[in-house]
């Protein structure tokens, strides 16, 4: 049948393309750069500004720059830009400082091992995070310390004996933790009495001077040797008792004690052994090496200290609470520079006569204290974000305070604050530049020190040096802040409503 | 005590496991440890001080300092006392902190709003500013402003001249007003203008509340503050003359000079802090829910009014606490002045410390000053915060 009206369409009309000024690059430009005349004017002004900045910076850093040269003659020319040969000549010094050139491989090993351990730590999908963290926080610092300083420390045998005595006292107290305090006192009466007598004898030997006797580890006062023997007896008794008990808890506590004891002795042995490494004074360290050492030491020490302070701040015990609050607020309230000055001029006055730290150690102490106050606030933020129900559920299960914190609350809280921890590491990394004020040659310090080199003195030396230092710091900090944002996004997905 | 309780009441937990016992024990041990540490430090310090032949005390405060200071807000000569030098440093810290806070707030708000601009180029420039500036150490930025921007400027003879302002590597030389007798009328005019502006604002508010008629009190108040002092000075016959800087043999004489150290520190501090403030402002504005702006435009408010009356007041609640933190950071960071020898509290304290060897005393001064500044800022901000707080039923 013929259709009655000819103008009725039998098929869909073809889709017209969108207007050219709404799609493609033209549409984008119109929508984002010239939506109306005011915005268009702004765009033009901003564009001119951008052109001015870029042409100046690029002209200085690339087009007018000096690329080759042996000394200042190449750069001390009117109208030239950046003096890159200066950077080339000084670059290795910026990384290693005055570390002896034939020993730089030691620093390289530290960089390599640290990087190799850090990469899987930063990848959320990599397994064995706990072992990785343990390596980074305990084993790696030890390796770095021995490699960089050269090891071979004069640890006298009496230090080993002292540590052994402390471990023996700890062993004597193990039954208390296995059986609980009341039952433990019942069961371990003998070795507790022995340890107590030992402590009394030890204190007495400080107050009175007995004669000295030769012992297997050298000459010791009678009192101290008697006390040490008592400690060993009491610790040994406790261990025998626990082993005889075949109780699963007893064995696991004993294993923990054994691991700690072995680790301590291994660490002391490693520090004592002569690996044949040439000793390098910390005053010879410098450049990026010192920057990283200060920043990483700061963060490694500030984490545990910060966690303790944050827990203390939320404690119910008034003395612990107010101590934590005042510690945190005092160090957060003063600038890092005064803390560094304090460590460099005031700390030596408060140390026992004869005890002295080198400059680097003093700076490390200052940054560790300063960073832990900030870390405490970061961790507190995480603790406050954990719902009360988690604490209450843990208590209802009968967990002790430390079990509740270490098994239930802290794992959740620390996970939340990973971005915060990375951010405080970024500020710490930037703050390490301040150690130059107390005479250490960190990356910035050594760059600035290079300006005084008459071989390279030219009007462009300082700007080039500052530019390169800024670039290096920027690459580190920007990378870390990107990482922190990545982690934040990853953590967010689980809790999005 | 616990034995007496135990006899009358069955003890529910054993003595050793009682949380009270444990908490007392822990705190007692902590007090003992702190006391022991304190005693140890005190004993070491007294032994060391005696060994070095020093004593503790602030008797150096009144002794003559014997050094000059680049910039001073109060009369100071090299024969003034160490105490005066430290006060000069303190005032310089306050000066750079106050101006820095003002400048950082202006730049920070500007950049923060730019980051939210619909104009792609503007938003990107603001993003690059923030990401660039906050990832470079402030210490380095101060050195860059000082060593790579201001120091390479031409000397006084070739100084850049913009309308009587001379910018050279000696700093900024500019005309300074000299007030003759009769200038007090200008001051009276200024005070009258400020009081008038406050009264005008109250009246405008009251009228708007009563009748709904708005009055442009911002422009009105501005006019009062500017024109009343001018009228006062005109009545007195304009007793103001300008002392312009003149180029001498080596340097400028006359006028006022802003030292390059101050300019470098001020710019570095405000540019750096502004990058953090910009992020705070952006986050604050983004946190105001979109429904608020939609409701405002449904009520017929123009975009400018929506921003001023709806978005900003709500964003401010979120912005203020971190903003206070940044102000405090800026004040503390002003201590980096020591890098370029701007005479602030830390630099002056350091000089005094070097000359007198009074380490503990000077460090104590630093701590007391900075801690009081942080306490002051945080209490002011708490007060401000409670005023801005959401009033809920």
JSON list of C-alpha atoms in Angstrom, two decimals, chain A residues 48-256:
[
{"chain": "A", "resi": 48, "resn": "UNK", "atom": "CA", "xyz": [51.94, 36.55, 28.28]},
{"chain": "A", "resi": 49, "resn": "UNK", "atom": "CA", "xyz": [53.13, 36.10, 31.85]},
{"chain": "A", "resi": 50, "resn": "UNK", "atom": "CA", "xyz": [53.82, 32.44, 31.20]},
{"chain": "A", "resi": 51, "resn": "UNK", "atom": "CA", "xyz": [55.72, 33.31, 28.04]},
{"chain": "A", "resi": 52, "resn": "UNK", "atom": "CA", "xyz": [57.79, 35.87, 29.91]},
{"chain": "A", "resi": 53, "resn": "UNK", "atom": "CA", "xyz": [58.67, 33.40, 32.70]},
{"chain": "A", "resi": 54, "resn": "UNK", "atom": "CA", "xyz": [59.36, 30.47, 30.42]},
{"chain": "A", "resi": 55, "resn": "UNK", "atom": "CA", "xyz": [61.43, 32.42, 27.91]},
{"chain": "A", "resi": 56, "resn": "UNK", "atom": "CA", "xyz": [63.54, 33.84, 30.71]},
{"chain": "A", "resi": 57, "resn": "UNK", "atom": "CA", "xyz": [64.01, 30.57, 32.57]},
{"chain": "A", "resi": 58, "resn": "UNK", "atom": "CA", "xyz": [64.57, 28.44, 29.49]},
{"chain": "A", "resi": 59, "resn": "UNK", "atom": "CA", "xyz": [66.80, 31.08, 27.93]},
{"chain": "A", "resi": 60, "resn": "UNK", "atom": "CA", "xyz": [68.89, 31.18, 31.06]},
{"chain": "A", "resi": 61, "resn": "UNK", "atom": "CA", "xyz": [68.98, 27.44, 31.73]},
{"chain": "A", "resi": 62, "resn": "UNK", "atom": "CA", "xyz": [69.28, 26.16, 28.14]},
{"chain": "A", "resi": 63, "resn": "UNK", "atom": "CA", "xyz": [69.73, 28.61, 25.28]},
{"chain": "A", "resi": 64, "resn": "UNK", "atom": "CA", "xyz": [72.18, 31.06, 26.82]},
{"chain": "A", "resi": 65, "resn": "UNK", "atom": "CA", "xyz": [73.76, 28.48, 29.13]},
{"chain": "A", "resi": 66, "resn": "UNK", "atom": "CA", "xyz": [77.41, 27.50, 29.10]},
{"chain": "A", "resi": 67, "resn": "UNK", "atom": "CA", "xyz": [77.77, 23.76, 28.60]},
{"chain": "A", "resi": 68, "resn": "UNK", "atom": "CA", "xyz": [81.48, 23.10, 28.46]},
{"chain": "A", "resi": 69, "resn": "UNK", "atom": "CA", "xyz": [84.46, 24.59, 30.19]},
{"chain": "A", "resi": 70, "resn": "UNK", "atom": "CA", "xyz": [87.30, 23.81, 32.54]},
{"chain": "A", "resi": 71, "resn": "UNK", "atom": "CA", "xyz": [87.11, 26.74, 34.95]},
{"chain": "A", "resi": 72, "resn": "UNK", "atom": "CA", "xyz": [85.54, 30.13, 35.58]},
{"chain": "A", "resi": 73, "resn": "UNK", "atom": "CA", "xyz": [86.73, 31.60, 32.28]},
{"chain": "A", "resi": 74, "resn": "UNK", "atom": "CA", "xyz": [83.93, 29.85, 30.43]},
{"chain": "A", "resi": 75, "resn": "UNK", "atom": "CA", "xyz": [81.21, 31.31, 32.68]},
{"chain": "A", "resi": 76, "resn": "UNK", "atom": "CA", "xyz": [82.58, 34.74, 33.61]},
{"chain": "A", "resi": 77, "resn": "UNK", "atom": "CA", "xyz": [81.37, 36.18, 30.31]},
{"chain": "A", "resi": 78, "resn": "UNK", "atom": "CA", "xyz": [78.85, 39.00, 30.10]},
{"chain": "A", "resi": 79, "resn": "UNK", "atom": "CA", "xyz": [75.34, 37.88, 29.12]},
{"chain": "A", "resi": 80, "resn": "UNK", "atom": "CA", "xyz": [75.67, 34.11, 29.46]},
{"chain": "A", "resi": 81, "resn": "UNK", "atom": "CA", "xyz": [73.16, 31.94, 31.31]},
{"chain": "A", "resi": 82, "resn": "UNK", "atom": "CA", "xyz": [73.62, 28.99, 33.62]},
{"chain": "A", "resi": 83, "resn": "UNK", "atom": "CA", "xyz": [77.12, 27.70, 34.24]},
{"chain": "A", "resi": 84, "resn": "UNK", "atom": "CA", "xyz": [76.63, 23.94, 33.86]},
{"chain": "A", "resi": 85, "resn": "UNK", "atom": "CA", "xyz": [80.34, 22.94, 33.86]},
{"chain": "A", "resi": 86, "resn": "UNK", "atom": "CA", "xyz": [80.38, 24.04, 37.50]},
{"chain": "A", "resi": 87, "resn": "UNK", "atom": "CA", "xyz": [77.65, 21.52, 38.31]},
{"chain": "A", "resi": 88, "resn": "UNK", "atom": "CA", "xyz": [79.49, 18.85, 36.36]},
{"chain": "A", "resi": 89, "resn": "UNK", "atom": "CA", "xyz": [82.71, 19.51, 38.27]},
{"chain": "A", "resi": 90, "resn": "UNK", "atom": "CA", "xyz": [81.05, 19.54, 41.69]},
{"chain": "A", "resi": 91, "resn": "UNK", "atom": "CA", "xyz": [78.31, 16.95, 41.25]},
{"chain": "A", "resi": 92, "resn": "UNK", "atom": "CA", "xyz": [80.07, 14.01, 42.89]},
{"chain": "A", "resi": 93, "resn": "UNK", "atom": "CA", "xyz": [81.01, 16.21, 45.80]},
{"chain": "A", "resi": 94, "resn": "UNK", "atom": "CA", "xyz": [77.36, 17.20, 46.18]},
{"chain": "A", "resi": 95, "resn": "UNK", "atom": "CA", "xyz": [76.48, 13.54, 46.59]},
{"chain": "A", "resi": 96, "resn": "UNK", "atom": "CA", "xyz": [79.34, 12.26, 48.74]},
{"chain": "A", "resi": 97, "resn": "UNK", "atom": "CA", "xyz": [80.67, 15.40, 50.43]},
{"chain": "A", "resi": 98, "resn": "UNK", "atom": "CA", "xyz": [84.29, 15.02, 51.48]},
{"chain": "A", "resi": 99, "resn": "UNK", "atom": "CA", "xyz": [83.98, 11.24, 51.82]},
{"chain": "A", "resi": 100, "resn": "UNK", "atom": "CA", "xyz": [87.33, 9.78, 50.66]},
{"chain": "A", "resi": 101, "resn": "UNK", "atom": "CA", "xyz": [87.12, 9.17, 46.93]},
{"chain": "A", "resi": 102, "resn": "UNK", "atom": "CA", "xyz": [88.48, 5.61, 47.05]},
{"chain": "A", "resi": 103, "resn": "UNK", "atom": "CA", "xyz": [85.89, 4.76, 49.75]},
{"chain": "A", "resi": 104, "resn": "UNK", "atom": "CA", "xyz": [82.84, 6.04, 47.90]},
{"chain": "A", "resi": 105, "resn": "UNK", "atom": "CA", "xyz": [81.81, 2.47, 47.01]},
{"chain": "A", "resi": 106, "resn": "UNK", "atom": "CA", "xyz": [80.72, 2.09, 50.64]},
{"chain": "A", "resi": 107, "resn": "UNK", "atom": "CA", "xyz": [78.22, 4.91, 50.22]},
{"chain": "A", "resi": 108, "resn": "UNK", "atom": "CA", "xyz": [77.09, 3.41, 46.93]},
{"chain": "A", "resi": 109, "resn": "UNK", "atom": "CA", "xyz": [76.38, 0.07, 48.61]},
{"chain": "A", "resi": 110, "resn": "UNK", "atom": "CA", "xyz": [74.28, 1.84, 51.22]},
{"chain": "A", "resi": 111, "resn": "UNK", "atom": "CA", "xyz": [72.31, 3.67, 48.52]},
{"chain": "A", "resi": 112, "resn": "UNK", "atom": "CA", "xyz": [71.80, 0.44, 46.55]},
{"chain": "A", "resi": 113, "resn": "UNK", "atom": "CA", "xyz": [70.78, -1.73, 49.50]},
{"chain": "A", "resi": 114, "resn": "UNK", "atom": "CA", "xyz": [68.50, 0.97, 50.85]},
{"chain": "A", "resi": 115, "resn": "UNK", "atom": "CA", "xyz": [66.87, 1.49, 47.48]},
{"chain": "A", "resi": 116, "resn": "UNK", "atom": "CA", "xyz": [66.44, -2.25, 46.91]},
{"chain": "A", "resi": 117, "resn": "UNK", "atom": "CA", "xyz": [64.76, -2.64, 50.30]},
{"chain": "A", "resi": 118, "resn": "UNK", "atom": "CA", "xyz": [62.67, 0.49, 49.99]},
{"chain": "A", "resi": 119, "resn": "UNK", "atom": "CA", "xyz": [61.07, -0.27, 46.62]},
{"chain": "A", "resi": 120, "resn": "UNK", "atom": "CA", "xyz": [59.16, -3.41, 47.74]},
{"chain": "A", "resi": 121, "resn": "UNK", "atom": "CA", "xyz": [58.27, -1.57, 50.97]},
{"chain": "A", "resi": 122, "resn": "UNK", "atom": "CA", "xyz": [56.60, 1.19, 48.97]},
{"chain": "A", "resi": 123, "resn": "UNK", "atom": "CA", "xyz": [54.74, -1.17, 46.63]},
{"chain": "A", "resi": 124, "resn": "UNK", "atom": "CA", "xyz": [51.47, -2.06, 48.32]},
{"chain": "A", "resi": 125, "resn": "UNK", "atom": "CA", "xyz": [51.28, -5.39, 46.52]},
{"chain": "A", "resi": 126, "resn": "UNK", "atom": "CA", "xyz": [54.74, -6.66, 47.53]},
{"chain": "A", "resi": 127, "resn": "UNK", "atom": "CA", "xyz": [54.60, -9.38, 50.21]},
{"chain": "A", "resi": 128, "resn": "UNK", "atom": "CA", "xyz": [56.41, -9.78, 53.55]},
{"chain": "A", "resi": 129, "resn": "UNK", "atom": "CA", "xyz": [55.94, -6.20, 54.68]},
{"chain": "A", "resi": 130, "resn": "UNK", "atom": "CA", "xyz": [56.85, -6.99, 58.30]},
{"chain": "A", "resi": 131, "resn": "UNK", "atom": "CA", "xyz": [60.18, -8.57, 57.42]},
{"chain": "A", "resi": 132, "resn": "UNK", "atom": "CA", "xyz": [60.87, -5.79, 54.98]},
{"chain": "A", "resi": 133, "resn": "UNK", "atom": "CA", "xyz": [60.15, -3.15, 57.61]},
{"chain": "A", "resi": 134, "resn": "UNK", "atom": "CA", "xyz": [62.26, -5.02, 60.15]},
{"chain": "A", "resi": 135, "resn": "UNK", "atom": "CA", "xyz": [65.15, -5.05, 57.72]},
{"chain": "A", "resi": 136, "resn": "UNK", "atom": "CA", "xyz": [64.79, -1.37, 56.92]},
{"chain": "A", "resi": 137, "resn": "UNK", "atom": "CA", "xyz": [64.37, -0.21, 60.50]},
{"chain": "A", "resi": 138, "resn": "UNK", "atom": "CA", "xyz": [66.86, -2.50, 62.28]},
{"chain": "A", "resi": 139, "resn": "UNK", "atom": "CA", "xyz": [69.27, -4.35, 60.02]},
{"chain": "A", "resi": 140, "resn": "UNK", "atom": "CA", "xyz": [69.78, -1.68, 57.38]},
{"chain": "A", "resi": 141, "resn": "UNK", "atom": "CA", "xyz": [70.71, 1.12, 59.83]},
{"chain": "A", "resi": 142, "resn": "UNK", "atom": "CA", "xyz": [73.26, -1.22, 61.39]},
{"chain": "A", "resi": 143, "resn": "UNK", "atom": "CA", "xyz": [74.76, -2.04, 58.00]},
{"chain": "A", "resi": 144, "resn": "UNK", "atom": "CA", "xyz": [74.88, 1.63, 57.06]},
{"chain": "A", "resi": 145, "resn": "UNK", "atom": "CA", "xyz": [76.41, 2.57, 60.37]},
{"chain": "A", "resi": 146, "resn": "UNK", "atom": "CA", "xyz": [79.18, -0.01, 60.09]},
{"chain": "A", "resi": 147, "resn": "UNK", "atom": "CA", "xyz": [79.83, 0.63, 56.39]},
{"chain": "A", "resi": 148, "resn": "UNK", "atom": "CA", "xyz": [79.93, 4.41, 56.61]},
{"chain": "A", "resi": 149, "resn": "UNK", "atom": "CA", "xyz": [81.92, 4.79, 59.82]},
{"chain": "A", "resi": 150, "resn": "UNK", "atom": "CA", "xyz": [84.13, 1.76, 59.19]},
{"chain": "A", "resi": 151, "resn": "UNK", "atom": "CA", "xyz": [83.00, -0.21, 62.25]},
{"chain": "A", "resi": 152, "resn": "UNK", "atom": "CA", "xyz": [85.68, -1.75, 64.49]},
{"chain": "A", "resi": 153, "resn": "UNK", "atom": "CA", "xyz": [84.40, -0.03, 67.62]},
{"chain": "A", "resi": 154, "resn": "UNK", "atom": "CA", "xyz": [86.27, -0.47, 70.88]},
{"chain": "A", "resi": 155, "resn": "UNK", "atom": "CA", "xyz": [83.56, -2.43, 72.71]},
{"chain": "A", "resi": 156, "resn": "UNK", "atom": "CA", "xyz": [85.27, -3.81, 75.82]},
{"chain": "A", "resi": 157, "resn": "UNK", "atom": "CA", "xyz": [84.36, -7.29, 77.00]},
{"chain": "A", "resi": 158, "resn": "UNK", "atom": "CA", "xyz": [82.79, -5.75, 80.07]},
{"chain": "A", "resi": 159, "resn": "UNK", "atom": "CA", "xyz": [80.08, -4.23, 77.81]},
{"chain": "A", "resi": 160, "resn": "UNK", "atom": "CA", "xyz": [79.26, -7.74, 76.62]},
{"chain": "A", "resi": 161, "resn": "UNK", "atom": "CA", "xyz": [79.15, -8.89, 80.24]},
{"chain": "A", "resi": 162, "resn": "UNK", "atom": "CA", "xyz": [76.89, -5.98, 81.12]},
{"chain": "A", "resi": 163, "resn": "UNK", "atom": "CA", "xyz": [74.46, -6.78, 78.32]},
{"chain": "A", "resi": 164, "resn": "UNK", "atom": "CA", "xyz": [74.53, -10.46, 79.32]},
{"chain": "A", "resi": 165, "resn": "UNK", "atom": "CA", "xyz": [73.73, -9.48, 82.90]},
{"chain": "A", "resi": 166, "resn": "UNK", "atom": "CA", "xyz": [70.79, -7.36, 81.74]},
{"chain": "A", "resi": 167, "resn": "UNK", "atom": "CA", "xyz": [69.55, -10.24, 79.60]},
{"chain": "A", "resi": 168, "resn": "UNK", "atom": "CA", "xyz": [69.88, -12.56, 82.62]},
{"chain": "A", "resi": 169, "resn": "UNK", "atom": "CA", "xyz": [67.77, -10.18, 84.72]},
{"chain": "A", "resi": 170, "resn": "UNK", "atom": "CA", "xyz": [65.20, -10.12, 81.91]},
{"chain": "A", "resi": 171, "resn": "UNK", "atom": "CA", "xyz": [65.24, -13.94, 81.88]},
{"chain": "A", "resi": 172, "resn": "UNK", "atom": "CA", "xyz": [64.68, -13.99, 85.63]},
{"chain": "A", "resi": 173, "resn": "UNK", "atom": "CA", "xyz": [61.53, -11.92, 85.11]},
{"chain": "A", "resi": 174, "resn": "UNK", "atom": "CA", "xyz": [60.22, -14.14, 82.27]},
{"chain": "A", "resi": 175, "resn": "UNK", "atom": "CA", "xyz": [58.18, -16.43, 84.58]},
{"chain": "A", "resi": 176, "resn": "UNK", "atom": "CA", "xyz": [56.19, -13.39, 85.67]},
{"chain": "A", "resi": 177, "resn": "UNK", "atom": "CA", "xyz": [55.08, -12.77, 82.12]},
{"chain": "A", "resi": 178, "resn": "UNK", "atom": "CA", "xyz": [54.34, -16.45, 81.45]},
{"chain": "A", "resi": 179, "resn": "UNK", "atom": "CA", "xyz": [52.35, -17.31, 84.57]},
{"chain": "A", "resi": 180, "resn": "UNK", "atom": "CA", "xyz": [51.09, -13.89, 85.54]},
{"chain": "A", "resi": 181, "resn": "UNK", "atom": "CA", "xyz": [52.55, -11.94, 88.40]},
{"chain": "A", "resi": 182, "resn": "UNK", "atom": "CA", "xyz": [51.05, -13.79, 91.37]},
{"chain": "A", "resi": 183, "resn": "UNK", "atom": "CA", "xyz": [51.64, -17.34, 90.18]},
{"chain": "A", "resi": 184, "resn": "UNK", "atom": "CA", "xyz": [54.98, -16.28, 88.75]},
{"chain": "A", "resi": 185, "resn": "UNK", "atom": "CA", "xyz": [56.19, -15.02, 92.11]},
{"chain": "A", "resi": 186, "resn": "UNK", "atom": "CA", "xyz": [55.10, -18.32, 93.68]},
{"chain": "A", "resi": 187, "resn": "UNK", "atom": "CA", "xyz": [56.87, -20.44, 91.11]},
{"chain": "A", "resi": 188, "resn": "UNK", "atom": "CA", "xyz": [60.03, -18.42, 90.59]},
{"chain": "A", "resi": 189, "resn": "UNK", "atom": "CA", "xyz": [60.65, -17.40, 94.18]},
{"chain": "A", "resi": 190, "resn": "UNK", "atom": "CA", "xyz": [64.25, -18.59, 94.24]},
{"chain": "A", "resi": 191, "resn": "UNK", "atom": "CA", "xyz": [65.53, -16.89, 91.12]},
{"chain": "A", "resi": 192, "resn": "UNK", "atom": "CA", "xyz": [63.70, -13.62, 91.93]},
{"chain": "A", "resi": 193, "resn": "UNK", "atom": "CA", "xyz": [65.39, -13.59, 95.34]},
{"chain": "A", "resi": 194, "resn": "UNK", "atom": "CA", "xyz": [68.73, -14.29, 93.67]},
{"chain": "A", "resi": 195, "resn": "UNK", "atom": "CA", "xyz": [68.21, -11.44, 91.20]},
{"chain": "A", "resi": 196, "resn": "UNK", "atom": "CA", "xyz": [67.12, -9.10, 94.01]},
{"chain": "A", "resi": 197, "resn": "UNK", "atom": "CA", "xyz": [70.21, -9.93, 96.06]},
{"chain": "A", "resi": 198, "resn": "UNK", "atom": "CA", "xyz": [72.27, -9.36, 92.91]},
{"chain": "A", "resi": 199, "resn": "UNK", "atom": "CA", "xyz": [70.83, -5.87, 92.43]},
{"chain": "A", "resi": 200, "resn": "UNK", "atom": "CA", "xyz": [71.45, -5.02, 96.10]},
{"chain": "A", "resi": 201, "resn": "UNK", "atom": "CA", "xyz": [75.05, -6.21, 95.83]},
{"chain": "A", "resi": 202, "resn": "UNK", "atom": "CA", "xyz": [75.47, -4.24, 92.58]},
{"chain": "A", "resi": 203, "resn": "UNK", "atom": "CA", "xyz": [74.25, -1.00, 94.19]},
{"chain": "A", "resi": 204, "resn": "UNK", "atom": "CA", "xyz": [76.35, -1.68, 97.27]},
{"chain": "A", "resi": 205, "resn": "UNK", "atom": "CA", "xyz": [79.45, -2.15, 95.14]},
{"chain": "A", "resi": 206, "resn": "UNK", "atom": "CA", "xyz": [78.86, 1.32, 93.73]},
{"chain": "A", "resi": 207, "resn": "UNK", "atom": "CA", "xyz": [78.58, 2.85, 97.18]},
{"chain": "A", "resi": 208, "resn": "UNK", "atom": "CA", "xyz": [81.50, 0.96, 98.78]},
{"chain": "A", "resi": 209, "resn": "UNK", "atom": "CA", "xyz": [84.70, 0.08, 97.06]},
{"chain": "A", "resi": 210, "resn": "UNK", "atom": "CA", "xyz": [85.55, -3.57, 97.46]},
{"chain": "A", "resi": 211, "resn": "UNK", "atom": "CA", "xyz": [88.80, -4.93, 96.11]},
{"chain": "A", "resi": 212, "resn": "UNK", "atom": "CA", "xyz": [89.13, -6.14, 92.54]},
{"chain": "A", "resi": 213, "resn": "UNK", "atom": "CA", "xyz": [89.49, -9.69, 91.28]},
{"chain": "A", "resi": 214, "resn": "UNK", "atom": "CA", "xyz": [90.67, -11.05, 87.94]},
{"chain": "A", "resi": 215, "resn": "UNK", "atom": "CA", "xyz": [87.74, -12.57, 86.03]},
{"chain": "A", "resi": 216, "resn": "UNK", "atom": "CA", "xyz": [87.61, -14.24, 82.61]},
{"chain": "A", "resi": 217, "resn": "UNK", "atom": "CA", "xyz": [86.79, -10.86, 81.04]},
{"chain": "A", "resi": 218, "resn": "UNK", "atom": "CA", "xyz": [89.38, -8.79, 82.84]},
{"chain": "A", "resi": 219, "resn": "UNK", "atom": "CA", "xyz": [89.55, -7.14, 86.23]},
{"chain": "A", "resi": 220, "resn": "UNK", "atom": "CA", "xyz": [86.30, -6.37, 87.99]},
{"chain": "A", "resi": 221, "resn": "UNK", "atom": "CA", "xyz": [85.36, -5.27, 91.47]},
{"chain": "A", "resi": 222, "resn": "UNK", "atom": "CA", "xyz": [84.35, -8.07, 93.81]},
{"chain": "A", "resi": 223, "resn": "UNK", "atom": "CA", "xyz": [80.84, -6.70, 94.22]},
{"chain": "A", "resi": 224, "resn": "UNK", "atom": "CA", "xyz": [80.18, -6.46, 90.54]},
{"chain": "A", "resi": 225, "resn": "UNK", "atom": "CA", "xyz": [81.48, -9.97, 89.85]},
{"chain": "A", "resi": 226, "resn": "UNK", "atom": "CA", "xyz": [79.36, -11.41, 92.64]},
{"chain": "A", "resi": 227, "resn": "UNK", "atom": "CA", "xyz": [76.31, -9.52, 91.35]},
{"chain": "A", "resi": 228, "resn": "UNK", "atom": "CA", "xyz": [76.92, -10.67, 87.77]},
{"chain": "A", "resi": 229, "resn": "UNK", "atom": "CA", "xyz": [77.24, -14.28, 88.94]},
{"chain": "A", "resi": 230, "resn": "UNK", "atom": "CA", "xyz": [73.99, -13.95, 90.89]},
{"chain": "A", "resi": 231, "resn": "UNK", "atom": "CA", "xyz": [72.23, -12.55, 87.80]},
{"chain": "A", "resi": 232, "resn": "UNK", "atom": "CA", "xyz": [73.47, -15.42, 85.67]},
{"chain": "A", "resi": 233, "resn": "UNK", "atom": "CA", "xyz": [72.39, -17.95, 88.27]},
{"chain": "A", "resi": 234, "resn": "UNK", "atom": "CA", "xyz": [68.94, -16.47, 88.58]},
{"chain": "A", "resi": 235, "resn": "UNK", "atom": "CA", "xyz": [68.45, -16.11, 84.83]},
{"chain": "A", "resi": 236, "resn": "UNK", "atom": "CA", "xyz": [69.72, -19.63, 84.18]},
{"chain": "A", "resi": 237, "resn": "UNK", "atom": "CA", "xyz": [67.41, -21.04, 86.84]},
{"chain": "A", "resi": 238, "resn": "UNK", "atom": "CA", "xyz": [64.44, -19.29, 85.26]},
{"chain": "A", "resi": 239, "resn": "UNK", "atom": "CA", "xyz": [65.30, -20.65, 81.82]},
{"chain": "A", "resi": 240, "resn": "UNK", "atom": "CA", "xyz": [65.72, -24.21, 83.10]},
{"chain": "A", "resi": 241, "resn": "UNK", "atom": "CA", "xyz": [62.42, -23.91, 84.94]},
{"chain": "A", "resi": 242, "resn": "UNK", "atom": "CA", "xyz": [60.60, -22.65, 81.84]},
{"chain": "A", "resi": 243, "resn": "UNK", "atom": "CA", "xyz": [62.10, -25.33, 79.63]},
{"chain": "A", "resi": 244, "resn": "UNK", "atom": "CA", "xyz": [61.11, -28.03, 82.08]},
{"chain": "A", "resi": 245, "resn": "UNK", "atom": "CA", "xyz": [57.54, -26.74, 81.96]},
{"chain": "A", "resi": 246, "resn": "UNK", "atom": "CA", "xyz": [56.79, -27.74, 78.33]},
{"chain": "A", "resi": 247, "resn": "UNK", "atom": "CA", "xyz": [54.09, -25.10, 78.38]},
{"chain": "A", "resi": 248, "resn": "UNK", "atom": "CA", "xyz": [53.44, -23.62, 74.93]},
{"chain": "A", "resi": 249, "resn": "UNK", "atom": "CA", "xyz": [53.37, -20.03, 76.22]},
{"chain": "A", "resi": 250, "resn": "UNK", "atom": "CA", "xyz": [56.56, -20.61, 78.17]},
{"chain": "A", "resi": 251, "resn": "UNK", "atom": "CA", "xyz": [58.36, -21.91, 75.11]},
{"chain": "A", "resi": 252, "resn": "UNK", "atom": "CA", "xyz": [57.26, -19.04, 72.89]},
{"chain": "A", "resi": 253, "resn": "UNK", "atom": "CA", "xyz": [58.33, -16.44, 75.47]},
{"chain": "A", "resi": 254, "resn": "UNK", "atom": "CA", "xyz": [61.63, -18.23, 75.80]},
{"chain": "A", "resi": 255, "resn": "UNK", "atom": "CA", "xyz": [62.08, -18.20, 72.03]},
{"chain": "A", "resi": 256, "resn": "UNK", "atom": "CA", "xyz": [61.44, -14.46, 71.92]}
]
